[in-house]
Short mmCIF file of C-alpha atoms in Angstrom, two decimals:
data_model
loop_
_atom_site.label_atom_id
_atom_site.label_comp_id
_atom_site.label_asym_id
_atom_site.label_seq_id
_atom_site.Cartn_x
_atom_site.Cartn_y
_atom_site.Cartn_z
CA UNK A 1 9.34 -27.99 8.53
CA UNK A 2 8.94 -25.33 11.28
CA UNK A 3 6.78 -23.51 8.35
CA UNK A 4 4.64 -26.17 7.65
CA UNK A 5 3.72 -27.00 11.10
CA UNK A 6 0.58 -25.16 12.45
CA UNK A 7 1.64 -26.40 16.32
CA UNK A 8 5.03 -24.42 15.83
CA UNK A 9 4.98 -20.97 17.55
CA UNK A 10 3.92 -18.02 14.92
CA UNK A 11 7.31 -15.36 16.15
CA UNK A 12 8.91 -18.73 14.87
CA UNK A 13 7.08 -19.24 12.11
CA UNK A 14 7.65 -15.46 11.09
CA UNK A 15 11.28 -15.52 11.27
CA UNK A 16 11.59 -18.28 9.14
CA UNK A 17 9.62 -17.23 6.25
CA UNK A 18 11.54 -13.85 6.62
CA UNK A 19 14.79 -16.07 6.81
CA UNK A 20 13.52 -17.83 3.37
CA UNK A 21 13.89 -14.46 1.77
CA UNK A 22 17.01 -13.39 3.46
CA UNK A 23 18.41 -16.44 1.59
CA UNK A 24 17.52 -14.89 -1.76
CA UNK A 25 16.45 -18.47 -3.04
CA UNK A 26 13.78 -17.82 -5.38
CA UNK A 27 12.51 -21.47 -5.60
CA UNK A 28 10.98 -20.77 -2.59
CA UNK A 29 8.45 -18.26 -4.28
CA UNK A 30 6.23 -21.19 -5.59
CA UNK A 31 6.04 -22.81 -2.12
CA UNK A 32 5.29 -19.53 -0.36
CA UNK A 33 2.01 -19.04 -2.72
CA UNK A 34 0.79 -22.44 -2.30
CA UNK A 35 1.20 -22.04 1.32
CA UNK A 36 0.11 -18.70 1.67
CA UNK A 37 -3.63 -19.58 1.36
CA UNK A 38 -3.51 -22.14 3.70
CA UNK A 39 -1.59 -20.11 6.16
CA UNK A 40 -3.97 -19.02 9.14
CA UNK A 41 -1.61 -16.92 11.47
CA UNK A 42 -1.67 -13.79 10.73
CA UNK A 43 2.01 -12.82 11.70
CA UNK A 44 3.49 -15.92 9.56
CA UNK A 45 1.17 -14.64 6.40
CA UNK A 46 2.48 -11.26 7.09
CA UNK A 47 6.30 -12.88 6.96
CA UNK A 48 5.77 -13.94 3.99
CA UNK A 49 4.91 -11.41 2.45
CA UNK A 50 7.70 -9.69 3.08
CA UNK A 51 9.30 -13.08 1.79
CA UNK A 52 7.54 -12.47 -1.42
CA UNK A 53 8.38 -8.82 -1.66
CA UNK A 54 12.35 -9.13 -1.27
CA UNK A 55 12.27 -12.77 -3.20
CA UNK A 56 10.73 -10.63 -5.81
CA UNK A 57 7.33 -11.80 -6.75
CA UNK A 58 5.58 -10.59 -9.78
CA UNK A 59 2.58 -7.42 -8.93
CA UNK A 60 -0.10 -9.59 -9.29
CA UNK A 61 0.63 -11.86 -6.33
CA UNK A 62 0.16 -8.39 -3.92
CA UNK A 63 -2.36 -7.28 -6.08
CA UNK A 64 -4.40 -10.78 -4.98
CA UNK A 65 -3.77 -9.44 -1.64
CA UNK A 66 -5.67 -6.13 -1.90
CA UNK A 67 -8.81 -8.01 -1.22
CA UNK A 68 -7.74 -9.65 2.25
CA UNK A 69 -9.61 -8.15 5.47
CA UNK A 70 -6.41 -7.96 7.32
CA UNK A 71 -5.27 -4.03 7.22
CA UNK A 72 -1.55 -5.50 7.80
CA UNK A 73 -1.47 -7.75 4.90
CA UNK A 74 -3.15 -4.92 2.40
CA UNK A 75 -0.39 -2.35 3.97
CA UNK A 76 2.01 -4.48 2.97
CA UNK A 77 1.16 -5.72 -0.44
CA UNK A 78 0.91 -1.99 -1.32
CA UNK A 79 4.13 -0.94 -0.24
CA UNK A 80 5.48 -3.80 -2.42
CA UNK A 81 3.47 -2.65 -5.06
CA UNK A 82 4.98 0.34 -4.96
CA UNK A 83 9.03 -1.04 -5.40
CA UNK A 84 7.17 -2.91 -8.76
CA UNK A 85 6.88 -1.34 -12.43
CA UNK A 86 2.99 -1.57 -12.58
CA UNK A 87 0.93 -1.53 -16.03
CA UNK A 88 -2.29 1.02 -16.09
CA UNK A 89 -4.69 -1.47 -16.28
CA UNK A 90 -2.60 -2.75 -12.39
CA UNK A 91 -2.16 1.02 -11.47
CA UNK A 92 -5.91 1.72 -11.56
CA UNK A 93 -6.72 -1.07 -9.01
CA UNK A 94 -4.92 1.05 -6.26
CA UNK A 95 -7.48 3.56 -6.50
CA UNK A 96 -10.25 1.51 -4.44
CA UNK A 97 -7.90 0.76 -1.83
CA UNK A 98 -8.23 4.98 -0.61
CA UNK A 99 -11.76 3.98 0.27
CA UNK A 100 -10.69 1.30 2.93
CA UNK A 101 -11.92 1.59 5.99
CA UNK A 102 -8.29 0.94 7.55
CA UNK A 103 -6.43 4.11 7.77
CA UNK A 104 -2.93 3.08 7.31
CA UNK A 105 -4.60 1.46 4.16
CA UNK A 106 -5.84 4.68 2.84
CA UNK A 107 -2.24 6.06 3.35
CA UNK A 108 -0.33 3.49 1.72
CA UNK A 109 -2.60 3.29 -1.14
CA UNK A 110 -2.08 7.16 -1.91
CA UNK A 111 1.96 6.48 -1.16
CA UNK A 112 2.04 3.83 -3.65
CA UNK A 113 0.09 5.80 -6.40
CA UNK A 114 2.42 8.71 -5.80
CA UNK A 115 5.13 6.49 -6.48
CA UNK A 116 3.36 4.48 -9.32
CA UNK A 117 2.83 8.19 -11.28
CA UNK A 118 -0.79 7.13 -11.62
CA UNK A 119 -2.30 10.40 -12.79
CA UNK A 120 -5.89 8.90 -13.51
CA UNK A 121 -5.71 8.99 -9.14
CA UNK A 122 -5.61 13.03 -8.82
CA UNK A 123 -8.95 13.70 -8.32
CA UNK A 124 -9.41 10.90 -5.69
CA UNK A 125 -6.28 12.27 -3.99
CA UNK A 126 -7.81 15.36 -3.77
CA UNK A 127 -11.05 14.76 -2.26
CA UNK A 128 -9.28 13.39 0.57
CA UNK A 129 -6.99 16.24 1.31
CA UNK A 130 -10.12 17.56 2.51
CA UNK A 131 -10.10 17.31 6.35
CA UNK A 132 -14.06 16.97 6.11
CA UNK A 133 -13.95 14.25 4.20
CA UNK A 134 -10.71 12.69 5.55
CA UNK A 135 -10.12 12.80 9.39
CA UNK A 136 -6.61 11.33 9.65
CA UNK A 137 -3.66 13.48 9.33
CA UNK A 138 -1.54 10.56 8.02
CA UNK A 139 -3.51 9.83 5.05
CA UNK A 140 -4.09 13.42 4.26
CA UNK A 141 -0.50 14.10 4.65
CA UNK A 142 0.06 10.66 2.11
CA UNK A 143 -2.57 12.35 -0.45
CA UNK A 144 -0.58 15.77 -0.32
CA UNK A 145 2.76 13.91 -1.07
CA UNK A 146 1.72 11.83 -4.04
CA UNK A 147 0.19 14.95 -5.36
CA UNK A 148 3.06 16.49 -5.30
CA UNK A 149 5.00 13.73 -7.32
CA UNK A 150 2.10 13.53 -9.65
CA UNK A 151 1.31 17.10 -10.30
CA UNK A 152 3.63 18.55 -12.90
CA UNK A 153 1.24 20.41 -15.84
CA UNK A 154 -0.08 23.75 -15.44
CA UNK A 155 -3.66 21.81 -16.01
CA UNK A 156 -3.01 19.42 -12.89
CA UNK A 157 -2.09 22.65 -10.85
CA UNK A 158 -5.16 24.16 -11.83
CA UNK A 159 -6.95 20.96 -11.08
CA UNK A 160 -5.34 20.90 -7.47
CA UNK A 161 -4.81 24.15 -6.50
CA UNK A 162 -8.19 24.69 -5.19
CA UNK A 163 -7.47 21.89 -2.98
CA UNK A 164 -4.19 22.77 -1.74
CA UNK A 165 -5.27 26.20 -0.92
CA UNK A 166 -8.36 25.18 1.15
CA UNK A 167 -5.45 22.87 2.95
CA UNK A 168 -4.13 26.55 3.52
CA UNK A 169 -6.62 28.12 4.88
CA UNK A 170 -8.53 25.65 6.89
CA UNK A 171 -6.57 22.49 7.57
CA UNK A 172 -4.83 23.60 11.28
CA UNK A 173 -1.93 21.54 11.01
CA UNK A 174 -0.68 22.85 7.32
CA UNK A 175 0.05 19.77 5.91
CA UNK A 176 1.47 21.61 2.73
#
């Protein structure tokens, strides 16, 4: 009930849908998506999400979630995406997601196709290894790590290195 009830306090509201998944009761999965849309506070849709990432939803439930405005809710689908076996066709809609305009977006998006091996992704990754073109560290520093779980030919090295060595040379905080 506390859920359901807009008038109920949102920490509240959090907790519980967090306590839904602590249960490990996946019939609560179906409710949770039919809710979800409906849900208007922030924090609570940001509870349960987390609700559907340890209850174990299927990819395409976060993947719905890529197109939300909220930066929190994206961040969070895409660090669930990246604890789920993805197909291509699900790996290549990551890509978009290092153009947001959210930073913390941007970083989690290059975590998650690091983790995802989504090879298809190098040359996004890196363009924004770039400090020009990227100006936060964090998602610099994110592109430089999945690169380095994705980069394992001597053709990807030669595709990167040019990348890594400007990095070197001009990047102040050697991120590599």
């Amino acid at each position: 009930q506390s859920l359901l009830n807009p008038d109920e306090n949102a920490n509240v509201r959090q907790v519980v849908a967090q306590a839904v998944a602590e249960m490990g009761d996946t019939g609560w999965l179906e409710f949770l998506e039919q809710q979800f849309p409906v849900e208007k506070s922030a924090q609570v849709r940001q509870g349960m999400i987390l609700a559907f990432d340890r209850l174990g939803a299927e990819p395409d439930v976060f993947l719905n979630l890529l197109g939300e405005k909220n930066a929190k809710v994206k961040t969070l689908a895409l660090k669930a995406l990246s604890r789920r076996g993805l197909k291509e066709e699900q790996k290549g809609l990551l890509v978009p997601m290092l153009d947001d305009k959210h930073k913390d977006v941007r970083a989690a998006a290059a975590e998650c196709i690091g983790i995802q091996h989504y090879e298809d992704a190098i040359s996004n990754l890196c363009a924004l290894t770039d400090q020009e073109a990227e100006k936060e560290k964090v998602v610099r520093r994110a592109c430089l790590k999945a690169l380095q779980q994705l980069v394992h030919t001597d053709e990807q090295l030669e595709e990167t290195w040019p990348f890594l060595e400007k990095v070197w040379d001009e990047d102040e905080d050697h991120l590599v």
